[in-house]
mmCIF file of C-alpha atoms in Angstrom:
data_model
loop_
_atom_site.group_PDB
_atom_site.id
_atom_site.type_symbol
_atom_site.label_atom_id
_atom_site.label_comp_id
_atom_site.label_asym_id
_atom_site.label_seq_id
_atom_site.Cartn_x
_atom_site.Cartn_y
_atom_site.Cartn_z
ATOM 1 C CA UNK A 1 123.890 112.185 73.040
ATOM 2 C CA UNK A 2 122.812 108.796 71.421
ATOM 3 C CA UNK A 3 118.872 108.736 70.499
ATOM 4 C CA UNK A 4 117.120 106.091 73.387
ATOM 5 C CA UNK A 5 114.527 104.949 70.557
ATOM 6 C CA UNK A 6 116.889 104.581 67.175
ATOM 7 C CA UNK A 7 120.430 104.754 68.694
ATOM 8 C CA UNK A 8 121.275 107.410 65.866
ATOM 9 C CA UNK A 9 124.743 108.874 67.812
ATOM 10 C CA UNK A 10 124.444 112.930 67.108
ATOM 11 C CA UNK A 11 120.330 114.258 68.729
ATOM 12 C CA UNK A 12 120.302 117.903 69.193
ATOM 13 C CA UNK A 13 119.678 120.283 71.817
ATOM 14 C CA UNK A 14 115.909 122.253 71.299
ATOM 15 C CA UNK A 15 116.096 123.879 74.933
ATOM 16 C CA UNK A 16 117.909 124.160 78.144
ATOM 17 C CA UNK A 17 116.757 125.288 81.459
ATOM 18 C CA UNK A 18 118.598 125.496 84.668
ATOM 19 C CA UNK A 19 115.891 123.894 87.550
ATOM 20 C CA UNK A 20 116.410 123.442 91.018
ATOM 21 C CA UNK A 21 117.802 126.461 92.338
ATOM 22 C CA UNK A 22 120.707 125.925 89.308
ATOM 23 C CA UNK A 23 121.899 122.290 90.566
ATOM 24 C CA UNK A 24 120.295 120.856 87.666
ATOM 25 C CA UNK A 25 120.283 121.697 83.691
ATOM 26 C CA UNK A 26 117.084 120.264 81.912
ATOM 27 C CA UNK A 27 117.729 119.396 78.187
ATOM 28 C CA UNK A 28 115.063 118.439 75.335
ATOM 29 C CA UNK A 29 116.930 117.010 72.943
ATOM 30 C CA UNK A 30 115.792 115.762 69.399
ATOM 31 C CA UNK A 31 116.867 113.035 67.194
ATOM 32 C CA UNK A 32 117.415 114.493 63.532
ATOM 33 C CA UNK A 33 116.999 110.836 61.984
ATOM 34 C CA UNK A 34 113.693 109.160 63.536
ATOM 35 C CA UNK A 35 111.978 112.773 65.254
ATOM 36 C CA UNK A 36 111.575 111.600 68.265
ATOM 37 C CA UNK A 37 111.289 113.938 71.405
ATOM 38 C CA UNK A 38 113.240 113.662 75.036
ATOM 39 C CA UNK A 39 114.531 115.243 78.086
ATOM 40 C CA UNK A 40 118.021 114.886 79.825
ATOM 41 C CA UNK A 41 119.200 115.626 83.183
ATOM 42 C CA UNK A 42 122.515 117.315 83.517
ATOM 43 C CA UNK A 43 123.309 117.320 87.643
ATOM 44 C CA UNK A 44 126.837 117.522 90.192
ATOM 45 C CA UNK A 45 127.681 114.056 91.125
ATOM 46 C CA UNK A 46 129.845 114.972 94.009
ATOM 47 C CA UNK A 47 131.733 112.942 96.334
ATOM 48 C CA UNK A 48 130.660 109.316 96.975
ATOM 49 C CA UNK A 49 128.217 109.356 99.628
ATOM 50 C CA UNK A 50 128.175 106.219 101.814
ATOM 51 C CA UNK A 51 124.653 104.981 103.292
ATOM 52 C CA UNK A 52 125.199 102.760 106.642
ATOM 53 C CA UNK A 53 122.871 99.910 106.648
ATOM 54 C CA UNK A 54 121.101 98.819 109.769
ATOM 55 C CA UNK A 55 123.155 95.808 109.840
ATOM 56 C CA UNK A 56 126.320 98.004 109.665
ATOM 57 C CA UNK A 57 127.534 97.449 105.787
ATOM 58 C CA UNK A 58 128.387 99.854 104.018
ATOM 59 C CA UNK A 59 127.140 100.623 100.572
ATOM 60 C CA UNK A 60 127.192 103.882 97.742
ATOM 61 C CA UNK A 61 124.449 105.717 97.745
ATOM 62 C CA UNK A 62 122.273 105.092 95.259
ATOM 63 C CA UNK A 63 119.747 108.069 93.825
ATOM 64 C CA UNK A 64 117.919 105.708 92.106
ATOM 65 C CA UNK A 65 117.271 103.609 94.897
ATOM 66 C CA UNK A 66 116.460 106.719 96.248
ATOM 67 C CA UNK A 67 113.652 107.821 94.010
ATOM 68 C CA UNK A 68 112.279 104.182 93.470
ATOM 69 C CA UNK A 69 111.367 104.147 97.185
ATOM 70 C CA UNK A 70 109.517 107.301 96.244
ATOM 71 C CA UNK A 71 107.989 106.437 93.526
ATOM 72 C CA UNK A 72 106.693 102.891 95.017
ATOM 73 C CA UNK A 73 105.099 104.651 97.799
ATOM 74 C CA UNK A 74 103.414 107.435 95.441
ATOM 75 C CA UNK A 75 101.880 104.480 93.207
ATOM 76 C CA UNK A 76 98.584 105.589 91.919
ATOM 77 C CA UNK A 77 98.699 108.785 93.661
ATOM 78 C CA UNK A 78 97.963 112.030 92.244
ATOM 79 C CA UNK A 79 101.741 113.134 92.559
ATOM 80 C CA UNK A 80 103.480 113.867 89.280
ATOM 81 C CA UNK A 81 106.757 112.956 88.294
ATOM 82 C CA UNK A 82 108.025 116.507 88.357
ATOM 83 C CA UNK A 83 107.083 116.521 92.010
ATOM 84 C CA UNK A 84 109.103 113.425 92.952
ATOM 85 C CA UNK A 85 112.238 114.390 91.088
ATOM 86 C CA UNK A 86 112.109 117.213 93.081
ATOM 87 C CA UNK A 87 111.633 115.566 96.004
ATOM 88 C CA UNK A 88 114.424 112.874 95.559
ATOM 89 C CA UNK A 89 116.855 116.174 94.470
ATOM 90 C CA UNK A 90 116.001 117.604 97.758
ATOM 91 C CA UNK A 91 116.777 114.699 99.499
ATOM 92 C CA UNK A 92 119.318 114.233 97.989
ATOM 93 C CA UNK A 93 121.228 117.673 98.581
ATOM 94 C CA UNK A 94 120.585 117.201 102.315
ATOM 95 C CA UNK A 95 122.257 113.737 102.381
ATOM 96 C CA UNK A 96 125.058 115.052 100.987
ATOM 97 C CA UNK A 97 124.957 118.043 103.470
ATOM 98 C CA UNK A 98 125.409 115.322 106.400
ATOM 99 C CA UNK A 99 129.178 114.378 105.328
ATOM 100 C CA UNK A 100 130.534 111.415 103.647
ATOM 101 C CA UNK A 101 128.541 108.747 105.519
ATOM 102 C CA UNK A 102 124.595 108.868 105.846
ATOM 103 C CA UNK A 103 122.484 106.174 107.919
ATOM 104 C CA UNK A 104 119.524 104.054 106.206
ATOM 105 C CA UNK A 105 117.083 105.274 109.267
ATOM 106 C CA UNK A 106 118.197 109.115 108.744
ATOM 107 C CA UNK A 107 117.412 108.853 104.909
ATOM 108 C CA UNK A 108 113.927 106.940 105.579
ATOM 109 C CA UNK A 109 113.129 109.915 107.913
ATOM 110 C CA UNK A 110 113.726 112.718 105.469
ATOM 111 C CA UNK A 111 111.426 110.433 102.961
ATOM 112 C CA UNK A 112 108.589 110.365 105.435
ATOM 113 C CA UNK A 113 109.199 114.016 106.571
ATOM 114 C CA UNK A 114 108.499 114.913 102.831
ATOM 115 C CA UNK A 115 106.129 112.670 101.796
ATOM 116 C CA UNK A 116 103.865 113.450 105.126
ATOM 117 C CA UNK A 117 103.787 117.060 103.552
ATOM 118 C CA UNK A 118 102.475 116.028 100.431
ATOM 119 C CA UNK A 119 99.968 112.887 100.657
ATOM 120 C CA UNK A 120 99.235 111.048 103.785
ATOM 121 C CA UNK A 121 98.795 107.340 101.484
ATOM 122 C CA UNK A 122 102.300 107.622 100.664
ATOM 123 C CA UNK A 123 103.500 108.534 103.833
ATOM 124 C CA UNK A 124 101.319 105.215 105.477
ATOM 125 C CA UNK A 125 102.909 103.006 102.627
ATOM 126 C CA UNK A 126 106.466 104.028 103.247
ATOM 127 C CA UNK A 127 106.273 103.799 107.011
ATOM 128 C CA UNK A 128 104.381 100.228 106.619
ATOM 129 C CA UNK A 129 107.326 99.346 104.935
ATOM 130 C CA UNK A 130 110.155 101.335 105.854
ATOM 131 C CA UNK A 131 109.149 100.625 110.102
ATOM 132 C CA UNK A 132 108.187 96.878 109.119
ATOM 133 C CA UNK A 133 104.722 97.168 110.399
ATOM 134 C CA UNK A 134 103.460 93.805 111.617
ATOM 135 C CA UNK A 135 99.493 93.915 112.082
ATOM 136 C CA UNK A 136 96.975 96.201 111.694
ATOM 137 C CA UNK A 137 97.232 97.809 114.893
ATOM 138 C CA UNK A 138 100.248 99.553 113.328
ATOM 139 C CA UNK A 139 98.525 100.930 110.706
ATOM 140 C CA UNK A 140 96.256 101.991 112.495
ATOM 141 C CA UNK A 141 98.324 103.656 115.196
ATOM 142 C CA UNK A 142 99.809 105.570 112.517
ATOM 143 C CA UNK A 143 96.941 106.622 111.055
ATOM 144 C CA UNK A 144 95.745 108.167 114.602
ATOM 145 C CA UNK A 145 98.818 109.997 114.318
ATOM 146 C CA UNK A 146 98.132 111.946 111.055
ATOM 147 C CA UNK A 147 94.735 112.077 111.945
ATOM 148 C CA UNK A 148 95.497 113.742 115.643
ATOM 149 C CA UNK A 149 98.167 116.219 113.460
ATOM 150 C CA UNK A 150 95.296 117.009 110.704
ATOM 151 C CA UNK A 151 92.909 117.746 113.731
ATOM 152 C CA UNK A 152 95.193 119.772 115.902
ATOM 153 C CA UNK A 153 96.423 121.670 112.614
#
């Protein structure tokens, strides 16, 4: 693999480590000319996934797309990197569960499914978005939900 920082064409291999319950190979790699350090992702492509917009177009999924949602609504959060690969990799396995086709709405539901689990900010600034709240009083609706759930649980 070509070195991101000096473009030297031949960076070796230091270590290699199936993750995700063996769907995904994690490389550090090494270039030999410049020294610098960094990690590849090896994963299964599969099929081409479709993702029905709510207008009705069609379009191929897109992981990154995917994870950028993610990682806009974990923005100064205390959620690592590691955490939202892992994340978008779940996700991503159970879109492709569904079939060939996937709505936009059921893919915004697994993201607020998972990120409800793991930090209630993120959760409010997907939904804001994701739902199109309007005002305030949907914010604050929402927040009566998690708080009723965190109360009750």
């Amino acid at each position: 693999m070509k070195c991101p920082f000096c473009g030297y064409p031949n960076t070796k291999v230091q270590d290699s480590r199936s993750i995700e319950n063996g769907l995904v190979i994690r490389r550090r790699r090494m270039c030999p000319k410049c020294g610098a350090k960094f990690t590849t992702y090896e994963r299964f492509e599969g099929g081409t996934l479709m993702v029905i917009k709510k207008d009705g177009r069609r379009e191929k999924f897109s992981r990154e797309k995917l994870m950028g949602g993610i990682v806009k609504a974990c923005e100064k959060r205390p959620i690592s990197m590691d955490k939202i690969e892992e994340i978008t990799n779940a996700l991503e396995a159970r879109a492709r569960k569904v079939g060939t086709e996937i709505s936009t709405k059921e893919i915004g539901e697994m993201i607020m499914k998972e990120l409800r689990k793991i930090d209630q900010v993120a959760y409010v600034r997907f939904a804001s978005v994701y739902r199109d709240f309007r005002d305030i009083d949907q914010f604050i609706e929402e927040i009566g939900k998690l708080k009723g759930d965190k109360d009750n649980g």
